[in-house]
Amino acid sequence: MIDITTRAQHLEKLLGAPWDAANPAGFAAVVAADEREETAPAAEAVLDEFGLLAEFVPRALGGRLDRIDHMIELMRSVYRRDPALGLARAGQLLASVNVWTAGSPEQRAAAAELLLGNRRIACAFHELAHGNDIAGNEFAARRAGSGLVLHGRKESIANLDLADALVILARTDPADGPRAHSQLFLPAGLLAPGQVRRLPRFRSVGMRGVRLGGMEVNGLPVPDGLLLGAPGTGVETASRAFQVTRLALPAMSTALLDTALRVALHHTRRRRLYGREAADLPMVRTTLAEAFADLLVCEALSRTAARALHLCPESGSVHAPAVKYLVAGVLTDAVQRLATVMGSEFYRRDGEHAVFQKIVRDVRPVGFGHIARAACLSALLPQLPGLLGRARRAPDPVPAALFTAEAELPEPDLSRLRLVAGGRDPLVSSLGTVLDEDLPAAVRPLAEEHVRGFAALCEAGAVLRPRQLSITAEVPVRELAARYTVALAAAACLGVQRAATAGEFLARPEWLQAALVRLGGMERAVPAGLPPAVEDALIEELLHRDDHNLSFGLTGRPYA
Ligand SMILES: Cc1cc2nc3c(=O)[nH]c(=O)nc-3n(C[C@H](O)[C@H](O)[C@H](O)COP(=O)(O)OP(=O)(O)OC[C@H]3O[C@@H](n4cnc5c(N)ncnc54)[C@H](O)[C@@H]3O)c2cc1C
């Protein structure tokens, strides 16, 4: 198997320089395709040539998925050019994680064969009538003799019209309850036109190249053998399998902020105002530095949570909603602030910076697609007393392997994902151990503040009662879950800095100071500013990476 660095470089080379106006997979082509509500055909062809979908197929099934953090990093090369191109492909991951989790050997082999052949599997879960409440879904698979008969509607399904197969969530028990739904893995060829009416394509504000389809099914007979996993386990399988995607999709989306920041730098370094570069104006400079710090925060949490899926998968039910909640929020806010420094340039649909207005629109679904940020807090809430109680009792140092990109990982074992973590979250527990002599002096007061904040959160958690933690939880209680995600991100940043190789940018204290200031600011009405020396260090690194075409994320890898 070709290593990840070589694969990522190869994909960057195939997709070419995004700023090159003549590149059929570059920003100009991507924006032109977006105007047509498509993705750029040349970019699609490159992804097929590269065999991108093999990145979602476990190695044991002939694919290249052996590290979730690597898959995420590779997908950033796609998302940074066109998030719609990325999401349209990552939609296959939504479907296939369910097959890898619950499918029979034959179903797993069939799904792998499709993806390895560049064919698509759509994930038909959501229904407009029920939104995030998938347990309320009505699309039915009723037993009829030795088979099943399908009835109902499914809408806003990515790539439904291009799919060769579907994973469908269907009600198999008319009575409500946790075992009312099952999943089906269905060849698209079974969708007979007589019983299946295709709905017109849904049009959207952002991610316009993602083809959102729908279908109305009226009495379609299908064989019993299409059930994915045991009858009644549909929601449970999704709850476990989607821990991968609820983490991975926002993590891939950090590349949107990379591009937004790159375009903002490109513009403000060339724009002259008041006799100097706009990038030198204090307000602009601060926004650029803060956006860089925000990107590093998002990638530190994503990296750590992705690695935790290998090392302590039992915590996935906590880390996945936390990543989705925090990363989606930070990315959306940061892109919005960068739009202000772009001035009127952000509003243009033509010219060399036109990709910016697309990013502003494309970033929004990170917050609600697949699952809403608010629903992530709802998922965390019932686990909070157990997590906080255990963290109070047992602060544990965690292995450095959780934080370093270089450390080896066992292959992912999705069968170890659990519905609840049973209070186990080694990442958050590590916060209790960070105030030792290895902590850089410049970081200590900020780290102490986060440790104190987490101790206060643990106190607040001790008095929570189960009836306060249901779907009807009051806003101040929900805020406690949001604060938990901040504690996780702080622990991730502290761990990444500590585990970095001496001499690297990540081993320096400045980015960590900035990260902890930004995270602390999430709990304040008026966030604190970055200390001047910290801002200087961030801007210096940012300009260096911009000049040398390196990624702005944790890896700082070469970009085309
Ligand atoms: C580009 C794109 C691609 C998509 N691709 C697919 C796909 O391939 N397959 C698929 O099945 N679906 C897909 N979807 C559908 C998408 O996942 C759904 O839009 C979404 O999950 C359903 O939620 P809703 O937006 O209707 O929000 P609703 O559930 O109506 O929620 C509205 C608001 O209510 C609040 N809320 C909802 N639930 C909770 C909760 N539990 N706790 C607290 N507050 C809550 C939140 O504020 C939420 O934002 C796609 C959507 C988009 C935009």
XYZ file of C-alpha atoms and ligand atoms in Angstrom:
613
model
C 0.000 0.000 0.000
C 1.289 3.445 -0.922
C 1.859 5.563 2.197
C -0.379 8.525 3.017
C 2.206 11.221 2.259
C 2.743 9.844 -1.239
C -1.014 9.431 -1.774
C -1.749 12.981 -0.639
C 1.029 14.419 -2.824
C -0.218 12.410 -5.784
C -3.788 13.635 -5.326
C -2.607 17.259 -4.970
C -0.625 16.876 -8.190
C -3.513 15.301 -10.092
C -5.930 18.045 -8.974
C -3.341 20.700 -9.824
C -2.808 24.273 -8.664
C -6.189 25.709 -7.601
C -5.285 29.313 -8.509
C -4.341 28.392 -12.088
C -7.218 29.846 -14.119
C -6.567 27.294 -16.885
C -6.761 24.298 -14.494
C -10.056 22.469 -15.232
C -10.071 21.345 -11.584
C -9.026 24.756 -10.199
C -11.043 27.449 -8.389
C -12.214 29.137 -11.612
C -13.616 25.866 -12.979
C -15.101 24.986 -9.588
C -16.911 28.342 -9.345
C -18.150 28.072 -12.942
C -19.477 24.577 -12.182
C -21.146 25.869 -8.998
C -22.997 28.470 -11.098
C -24.385 25.493 -13.082
C -25.159 23.671 -9.773
C -22.577 21.030 -10.651
C -19.096 19.936 -9.701
C -16.264 20.401 -12.218
C -16.244 17.356 -14.552
C -12.426 17.373 -14.784
C -12.149 17.250 -10.991
C -14.618 14.336 -10.872
C -12.522 12.524 -13.480
C -9.364 13.058 -11.393
C -11.043 11.581 -8.311
C -12.095 8.525 -10.331
C -8.589 8.153 -11.771
C -7.190 8.346 -8.219
C -9.801 5.835 -7.006
C -10.808 8.133 -4.157
C -13.612 5.899 -2.873
C -11.022 3.229 -2.030
C -10.021 5.557 0.845
C -13.380 4.679 2.477
C -13.009 0.888 2.062
C -11.264 -1.083 4.853
C -7.981 -2.677 3.909
C -9.339 -6.145 4.654
C -11.868 -5.580 1.853
C -9.274 -4.440 -0.677
C -9.421 -0.686 0.015
C -7.012 1.815 1.532
C -8.799 2.683 4.792
C -6.509 1.780 7.646
C -6.277 5.148 9.403
C -9.233 7.472 9.915
C -6.911 10.455 10.532
C -5.183 9.759 7.195
C -8.492 9.479 5.336
C -9.530 12.846 6.779
C -6.243 14.534 5.871
C -6.394 13.200 2.312
C -9.990 14.392 1.879
C -8.883 17.899 2.868
C -7.141 18.065 -0.525
C -10.573 17.646 -2.131
C -12.537 19.889 0.253
C -10.055 22.751 -0.033
C -10.766 23.022 -3.760
C -14.477 22.350 -3.706
C -16.382 21.308 -0.569
C -19.265 20.071 -2.748
C -16.887 17.739 -4.559
C -15.744 16.502 -1.153
C -19.213 16.042 0.310
C -20.582 14.322 -2.781
C -17.827 11.693 -2.386
C -17.945 11.569 1.424
C -21.653 10.736 1.086
C -20.484 7.205 0.164
C -18.827 7.020 3.571
C -22.170 7.795 5.253
C -23.678 4.746 3.597
C -20.727 2.397 3.769
C -19.860 2.794 7.476
C -23.203 1.153 8.177
C -22.307 -1.752 5.880
C -18.844 -2.148 7.454
C -20.482 -2.071 10.916
C -23.473 -4.373 10.455
C -23.257 -6.033 7.033
C -22.809 -9.738 6.328
C -19.512 -10.779 4.662
C -21.361 -10.842 1.308
C -22.816 -7.343 1.834
C -19.442 -5.959 2.864
C -17.781 -7.499 -0.187
C -20.513 -6.142 -2.476
C -20.228 -2.607 -1.053
C -16.447 -2.713 -1.352
C -16.657 -3.897 -4.964
C -18.950 -0.968 -5.824
C -16.761 1.690 -4.222
C -13.534 0.211 -5.604
C -15.151 0.433 -9.041
C -15.910 4.169 -8.565
C -19.626 3.445 -8.229
C -21.843 5.098 -5.644
C -23.883 4.063 -2.634
C -26.427 6.643 -1.447
C -27.436 6.974 2.182
C -31.232 7.356 2.317
C -31.925 8.114 5.968
C -33.506 11.524 6.419
C -37.121 12.456 5.829
C -38.150 16.084 5.610
C -41.064 15.416 7.925
C -38.763 14.248 10.719
C -35.416 16.001 10.246
C -32.941 15.027 12.957
C -35.543 12.843 14.667
C -34.665 9.699 12.686
C -36.419 7.506 15.242
C -39.632 9.174 14.028
C -38.995 8.136 10.393
C -42.004 6.611 8.629
C -40.567 5.071 5.460
C -41.756 1.506 5.990
C -40.486 -1.984 5.170
C -43.460 -4.248 5.972
C -43.201 -7.987 6.072
C -45.087 -9.770 3.268
C -44.570 -13.533 3.150
C -40.844 -14.255 2.936
C -39.973 -10.721 1.791
C -40.578 -7.049 2.548
C -42.649 -4.355 0.871
C -41.433 -0.735 0.913
C -43.658 2.347 1.257
C -42.850 6.006 1.920
C -40.742 9.034 0.990
C -37.073 9.839 1.382
C -35.769 13.278 0.507
C -32.543 15.299 0.219
C -30.397 12.248 -0.471
C -26.983 13.043 -1.981
C -26.341 11.335 -5.336
C -29.570 9.360 -5.307
C -29.838 9.622 -9.102
C -26.241 8.423 -9.631
C -26.317 5.616 -7.065
C -25.821 1.945 -7.890
C -26.965 0.967 -4.402
C -28.627 2.494 -1.353
C -28.499 2.054 2.383
C -31.999 2.860 3.633
C -33.350 3.351 7.137
C -36.870 1.912 7.220
C -39.510 1.323 9.872
C -40.026 -2.417 10.356
C -42.221 -2.102 13.433
C -45.234 0.268 13.401
C -44.965 0.659 17.204
C -42.478 3.297 18.396
C -39.429 2.209 20.360
C -35.686 1.788 20.000
C -36.134 -1.357 17.858
C -38.695 0.027 15.398
C -36.293 0.533 12.473
C -34.001 -1.608 10.358
C -31.468 -0.851 7.638
C -31.551 -2.247 4.120
C -28.720 -2.493 1.593
C -30.428 -2.357 -1.755
C -29.194 -2.472 -5.359
C -30.550 0.629 -7.121
C -31.699 -1.626 -9.981
C -34.518 -2.873 -7.733
C -36.147 0.603 -7.699
C -38.740 -0.302 -10.335
C -40.255 2.800 -12.031
C -43.778 1.389 -11.516
C -43.427 1.547 -7.722
C -40.841 4.318 -7.344
C -41.421 7.929 -8.329
C -38.280 10.083 -8.452
C -38.790 13.515 -6.882
C -37.379 16.647 -8.536
C -33.851 17.571 -7.477
C -33.683 19.750 -4.346
C -31.915 23.045 -4.910
C -29.734 24.499 -2.183
C -27.967 27.741 -1.244
C -24.576 26.121 -0.604
C -23.005 22.833 -1.678
C -24.855 23.444 -4.939
C -22.876 20.772 -6.778
C -24.242 18.040 -4.483
C -27.167 16.446 -6.279
C -29.899 16.096 -3.662
C -32.589 13.693 -4.792
C -35.694 12.122 -3.338
C -38.068 9.247 -3.992
C -41.604 8.201 -3.234
C -41.994 4.441 -2.974
C -45.356 2.738 -3.249
C -45.469 -1.003 -2.584
C -42.029 -2.100 -3.812
C -41.377 -5.786 -2.984
C -37.781 -6.601 -1.968
C -36.159 -9.792 -0.640
C -35.693 -10.273 3.096
C -31.965 -10.858 2.533
C -31.460 -7.115 1.912
C -31.708 -6.394 5.646
C -28.448 -4.959 6.964
C -27.878 -6.432 10.410
C -30.606 -7.953 12.551
C -34.187 -6.619 12.225
C -34.788 -3.721 14.603
C -31.141 -2.654 14.864
C -31.272 0.147 12.283
C -31.065 3.137 14.628
C -28.551 1.417 16.891
C -26.262 0.594 13.953
C -26.479 4.194 12.725
C -25.746 5.540 16.211
C -22.544 3.536 16.322
C -21.432 3.759 12.675
C -22.154 7.489 12.377
C -19.620 8.188 15.112
C -17.068 7.881 12.296
C -18.852 10.253 9.915
C -20.067 12.807 12.462
C -16.422 13.237 13.334
C -14.848 12.797 9.890
C -17.049 15.140 7.845
C -16.508 18.256 10.004
C -12.831 17.285 10.264
C -12.493 17.220 6.458
C -14.297 20.585 6.364
C -11.443 22.358 8.150
C -10.038 22.691 4.618
C -12.803 25.236 3.914
C -11.225 27.517 6.481
C -7.788 26.858 4.981
C -9.058 28.105 1.616
C -10.974 31.038 3.116
C -7.836 32.096 4.986
C -5.654 31.638 1.892
C -7.979 33.770 -0.225
C -8.205 36.432 2.513
C -4.407 36.540 2.683
C -4.138 36.643 -1.100
C -6.485 39.599 -1.186
C -5.321 41.592 1.837
C -1.610 41.174 1.042
C -2.198 42.705 -2.382
C -4.776 45.310 -1.451
C -3.165 48.662 -0.601
C -5.052 50.959 1.759
C -3.746 54.086 3.528
C -0.323 53.517 1.953
C 0.188 49.961 3.258
C -0.979 46.378 2.763
C -4.496 45.837 4.101
C -3.072 42.731 5.792
C -1.032 45.077 8.029
C -4.051 46.905 9.426
C -4.340 45.801 13.075
C -7.969 44.729 12.718
C -7.213 42.633 9.635
C -4.043 41.190 11.139
C -5.869 40.118 14.278
C -8.658 38.480 12.276
C -6.115 36.536 10.200
C -4.197 35.390 13.285
C -7.376 34.361 15.098
C -8.637 32.414 12.086
C -5.297 30.564 11.928
C -5.548 29.734 15.639
C -9.153 28.584 15.154
C -8.092 26.265 12.327
C -5.401 24.710 14.513
C -7.922 24.215 17.342
C -10.339 22.449 14.981
C -7.634 20.185 13.602
C -6.180 19.387 17.032
C -9.592 18.242 18.298
C -10.323 16.389 15.053
C -6.964 14.654 14.976
C -7.189 13.531 18.572
C -10.775 12.335 18.278
C -10.012 10.480 15.024
C -7.041 8.747 16.631
C -9.170 7.975 19.687
C -11.543 6.022 17.419
C -8.635 3.579 16.974
C -7.163 3.718 20.477
C -10.255 4.046 22.696
C -13.297 3.580 20.413
C -15.591 3.244 23.425
C -15.368 7.056 23.781
C -16.621 7.699 20.229
C -20.176 8.437 21.383
C -18.741 11.466 23.223
C -16.022 12.615 20.846
C -18.055 12.483 17.615
C -20.855 14.862 18.678
C -18.268 17.071 20.412
C -16.242 17.426 17.201
C -19.334 18.089 15.151
C -20.611 20.710 17.597
C -17.388 22.593 18.211
C -15.649 22.321 14.843
C -18.757 23.253 12.836
C -19.345 26.298 15.047
C -15.746 27.517 14.965
C -15.413 27.051 11.189
C -18.639 28.907 10.447
C -17.742 31.859 12.690
C -14.179 32.099 11.398
C -15.259 32.133 7.735
C -17.807 34.828 8.583
C -15.161 37.020 10.240
C -12.801 36.549 7.284
C -15.622 37.723 5.004
C -15.502 41.061 6.831
C -11.807 41.560 6.044
C -12.435 40.616 2.406
C -14.737 43.639 2.243
C -16.838 43.825 -0.896
C -14.482 41.324 -2.545
C -16.214 38.502 -0.644
C -19.482 39.329 -2.390
C -18.193 38.799 -5.934
C -19.154 35.817 -8.054
C -16.434 36.587 -10.595
C -12.745 37.459 -10.486
C -9.898 35.543 -8.858
C -11.452 35.509 -5.375
C -14.921 34.318 -6.407
C -14.372 31.024 -4.604
C -14.744 32.931 -1.298
C -18.492 33.561 -1.682
C -18.857 29.850 -2.418
C -17.011 28.925 0.792
C -19.273 31.298 2.771
C -22.289 29.350 1.457
C -20.705 25.893 1.535
C -19.614 26.090 5.162
C -23.175 26.388 6.480
C -24.258 22.738 6.040
C -21.320 21.652 8.230
C -23.492 22.903 11.092
C -26.748 21.116 10.215
C -26.116 18.427 7.568
C -26.002 14.796 8.798
C -26.923 16.004 12.302
C -27.629 19.456 13.742
C -25.147 20.980 16.182
C -27.954 21.327 18.722
C -28.782 17.628 18.364
C -25.133 16.857 19.171
C -25.494 18.653 22.488
C -28.673 16.639 23.116
C -26.711 13.457 22.464
C -23.968 14.496 24.900
C -26.233 15.633 27.732
C -27.359 12.265 29.171
C -23.723 11.161 29.298
C -22.544 14.273 31.104
C -23.017 13.235 34.774
C -21.125 9.972 34.205
C -18.313 11.656 32.295
C -17.876 14.519 34.751
C -18.160 12.262 37.782
C -15.462 9.935 36.503
C -13.179 12.802 35.420
C -13.391 14.208 38.973
C -12.321 10.910 40.450
C -9.686 9.721 37.986
C -7.524 12.163 36.058
C -5.436 9.938 33.798
C -2.490 10.826 31.580
C -3.178 9.577 28.067
C -0.696 7.994 25.650
C 1.103 10.474 23.374
C -0.094 8.287 20.475
C -3.455 9.996 20.803
C -1.932 13.270 19.662
C 0.943 12.586 17.225
C 0.278 12.056 13.543
C 3.386 9.863 13.275
C 2.556 7.277 15.964
C 1.259 3.955 14.624
C -2.385 3.011 15.153
C -4.197 -0.325 15.090
C -6.651 -0.634 12.198
C -10.107 0.726 13.059
C -12.437 -1.851 14.594
C -15.966 -0.496 14.192
C -17.388 -3.375 16.207
C -15.856 -1.704 19.293
C -17.949 1.463 18.901
C -20.495 1.711 21.707
C -23.809 3.538 22.101
C -22.557 5.180 25.302
C -19.090 5.657 26.748
C -19.940 4.550 30.301
C -18.217 7.708 31.583
C -14.923 6.828 29.876
C -13.195 9.718 28.133
C -9.418 9.561 28.534
C -8.989 12.774 26.553
C -10.920 14.961 28.960
C -9.386 13.171 31.944
C -5.968 14.240 30.716
C -6.847 17.859 31.611
C -6.275 16.947 35.242
C -2.642 16.063 34.514
C -1.365 18.901 32.340
C -0.144 21.295 35.058
C 3.274 19.657 35.419
C 6.820 20.855 34.815
C 6.621 20.074 31.059
C 4.036 22.812 30.572
C 5.645 25.893 28.965
C 5.621 28.788 31.473
C 3.900 31.130 29.001
C 1.000 28.713 28.750
C 0.555 27.959 32.460
C -1.926 30.713 33.432
C -4.151 29.867 30.466
C -3.948 26.123 31.135
C -4.784 26.754 34.797
C -7.822 28.734 33.737
C -9.069 25.811 31.623
C -8.373 23.311 34.405
C -10.303 25.511 36.856
C -13.125 25.896 34.355
C -13.336 22.139 33.951
C -13.342 21.616 37.732
C -16.284 24.051 37.951
C -18.037 22.132 35.182
C -17.538 18.906 37.140
C -19.123 20.562 40.195
C -22.093 21.695 38.111
C -22.383 18.185 36.673
C -22.579 16.620 40.118
C -26.008 18.134 40.773
C -27.570 17.344 37.370
C -30.618 15.104 37.499
C -31.664 12.735 34.651
C -34.940 14.615 34.040
C -32.924 17.789 33.263
C -30.982 16.007 30.526
C -33.702 14.929 28.133
C -34.503 16.485 24.758
C -36.374 19.254 26.630
C -33.252 20.362 28.544
C -33.098 24.070 29.367
C -30.543 26.236 27.589
C -28.249 26.744 30.657
C -28.036 22.956 31.074
C -27.280 22.498 27.364
C -24.506 25.074 27.817
C -22.773 22.614 30.150
C -22.478 20.145 27.273
C -21.054 22.940 25.100
C -18.491 23.687 27.821
C -17.532 20.021 27.853
C -16.624 20.250 24.159
C -14.402 23.256 24.954
C -12.627 21.229 27.653
C -12.057 18.415 25.154
C -10.598 20.815 22.599
C -8.309 22.389 25.217
C -7.073 18.924 26.232
C -6.457 18.065 22.577
C -4.430 21.251 21.951
C -2.372 20.741 25.117
C -1.686 17.146 24.087
C -0.729 18.022 20.503
C 1.742 20.687 21.649
C 3.270 18.362 24.223
C 3.676 15.492 21.759
C 5.125 17.627 18.942
C 8.750 17.178 17.867
C 11.064 19.828 19.312
C 11.821 22.595 16.828
C 8.509 22.233 14.981
C 5.979 25.058 14.946
C 3.557 22.809 16.859
C 6.077 22.383 19.680
C 6.184 26.158 20.217
C 4.017 27.643 22.974
C 2.551 30.526 20.932
C -0.022 28.595 18.925
C -1.097 26.800 22.107
C -1.498 30.130 23.914
C -3.589 31.379 21.018
C -5.666 28.184 20.975
C -6.377 28.372 24.714
C -7.275 32.072 24.472
C -9.685 31.359 21.605
C -11.270 28.446 23.465
C -11.544 30.514 26.662
C -13.274 33.197 24.613
C -16.120 30.820 23.763
C -17.356 31.115 27.326
C -17.182 34.911 27.466
C -19.464 37.594 26.075
C -16.376 39.554 24.945
C -13.553 37.154 23.993
C -10.014 38.124 25.047
C -7.546 39.205 22.362
C -4.314 37.383 21.575
C -1.203 38.776 23.289
C 0.814 40.862 20.730
C 3.846 38.515 20.730
C 1.558 35.549 20.104
C -0.189 37.327 17.250
C 3.209 38.212 15.734
C 4.348 34.578 15.871
C 1.133 33.349 14.250
C 1.261 35.926 11.469
C 4.910 35.145 10.777
C 4.119 31.426 10.443
C 1.021 32.132 8.364
C 2.925 34.303 5.875
C 5.697 31.711 5.655
C 3.184 28.982 4.874
C 1.388 31.211 2.369
C 4.656 32.024 0.587
C 5.677 28.346 0.474
C 2.254 26.950 -0.392
C 1.958 24.855 2.755
C -1.300 23.861 4.418
C -2.436 26.076 7.311
C -3.552 23.061 9.320
C -1.616 20.933 11.822
C 0.451 19.094 9.232
C 1.657 22.170 7.304
C 2.065 19.825 4.325
C 2.913 21.006 0.803
C -0.070 21.947 -1.317
C -0.182 22.137 -5.116
C -25.931 19.210 1.288
C -26.777 18.207 2.013
C -26.586 16.846 1.813
C -27.388 15.908 2.464
N -27.188 14.582 2.221
C -27.970 13.666 2.833
C -27.831 12.268 2.552
O -27.017 11.860 1.715
N -28.637 11.399 3.209
C -29.546 11.818 4.115
O -30.233 10.967 4.675
N -29.728 13.127 4.398
C -28.965 14.054 3.768
N -29.157 15.379 4.025
C -30.228 15.755 4.944
C -29.694 16.357 6.237
O -28.871 15.544 6.936
C -30.910 16.816 7.006
O -31.124 18.146 6.541
C -30.838 16.951 8.464
O -30.195 15.974 9.156
C -32.256 16.974 8.935
O -32.448 18.021 9.714
P -33.249 19.378 9.368
O -32.217 20.208 8.736
O -34.514 19.145 8.686
O -33.490 19.955 10.842
P -34.649 19.687 11.985
O -34.509 18.301 12.557
O -35.957 20.130 11.463
O -34.117 20.670 13.060
C -34.328 22.085 13.068
C -33.648 22.630 14.280
O -34.260 22.091 15.460
C -33.325 21.912 16.469
N -33.161 20.485 16.810
C -33.360 19.406 16.012
N -33.065 18.265 16.663
C -32.673 18.634 17.895
C -32.237 17.913 19.038
N -32.129 16.575 19.051
N -31.884 18.620 20.124
C -31.965 19.959 20.144
N -32.370 20.693 19.104
C -32.718 20.045 17.992
C -32.031 22.452 15.942
O -31.838 23.791 16.192
C -32.172 22.218 14.451
O -31.211 22.927 13.725
C -28.387 16.334 3.370
C -28.589 17.718 3.569
C -27.803 18.645 2.906
C -28.057 20.101 3.111
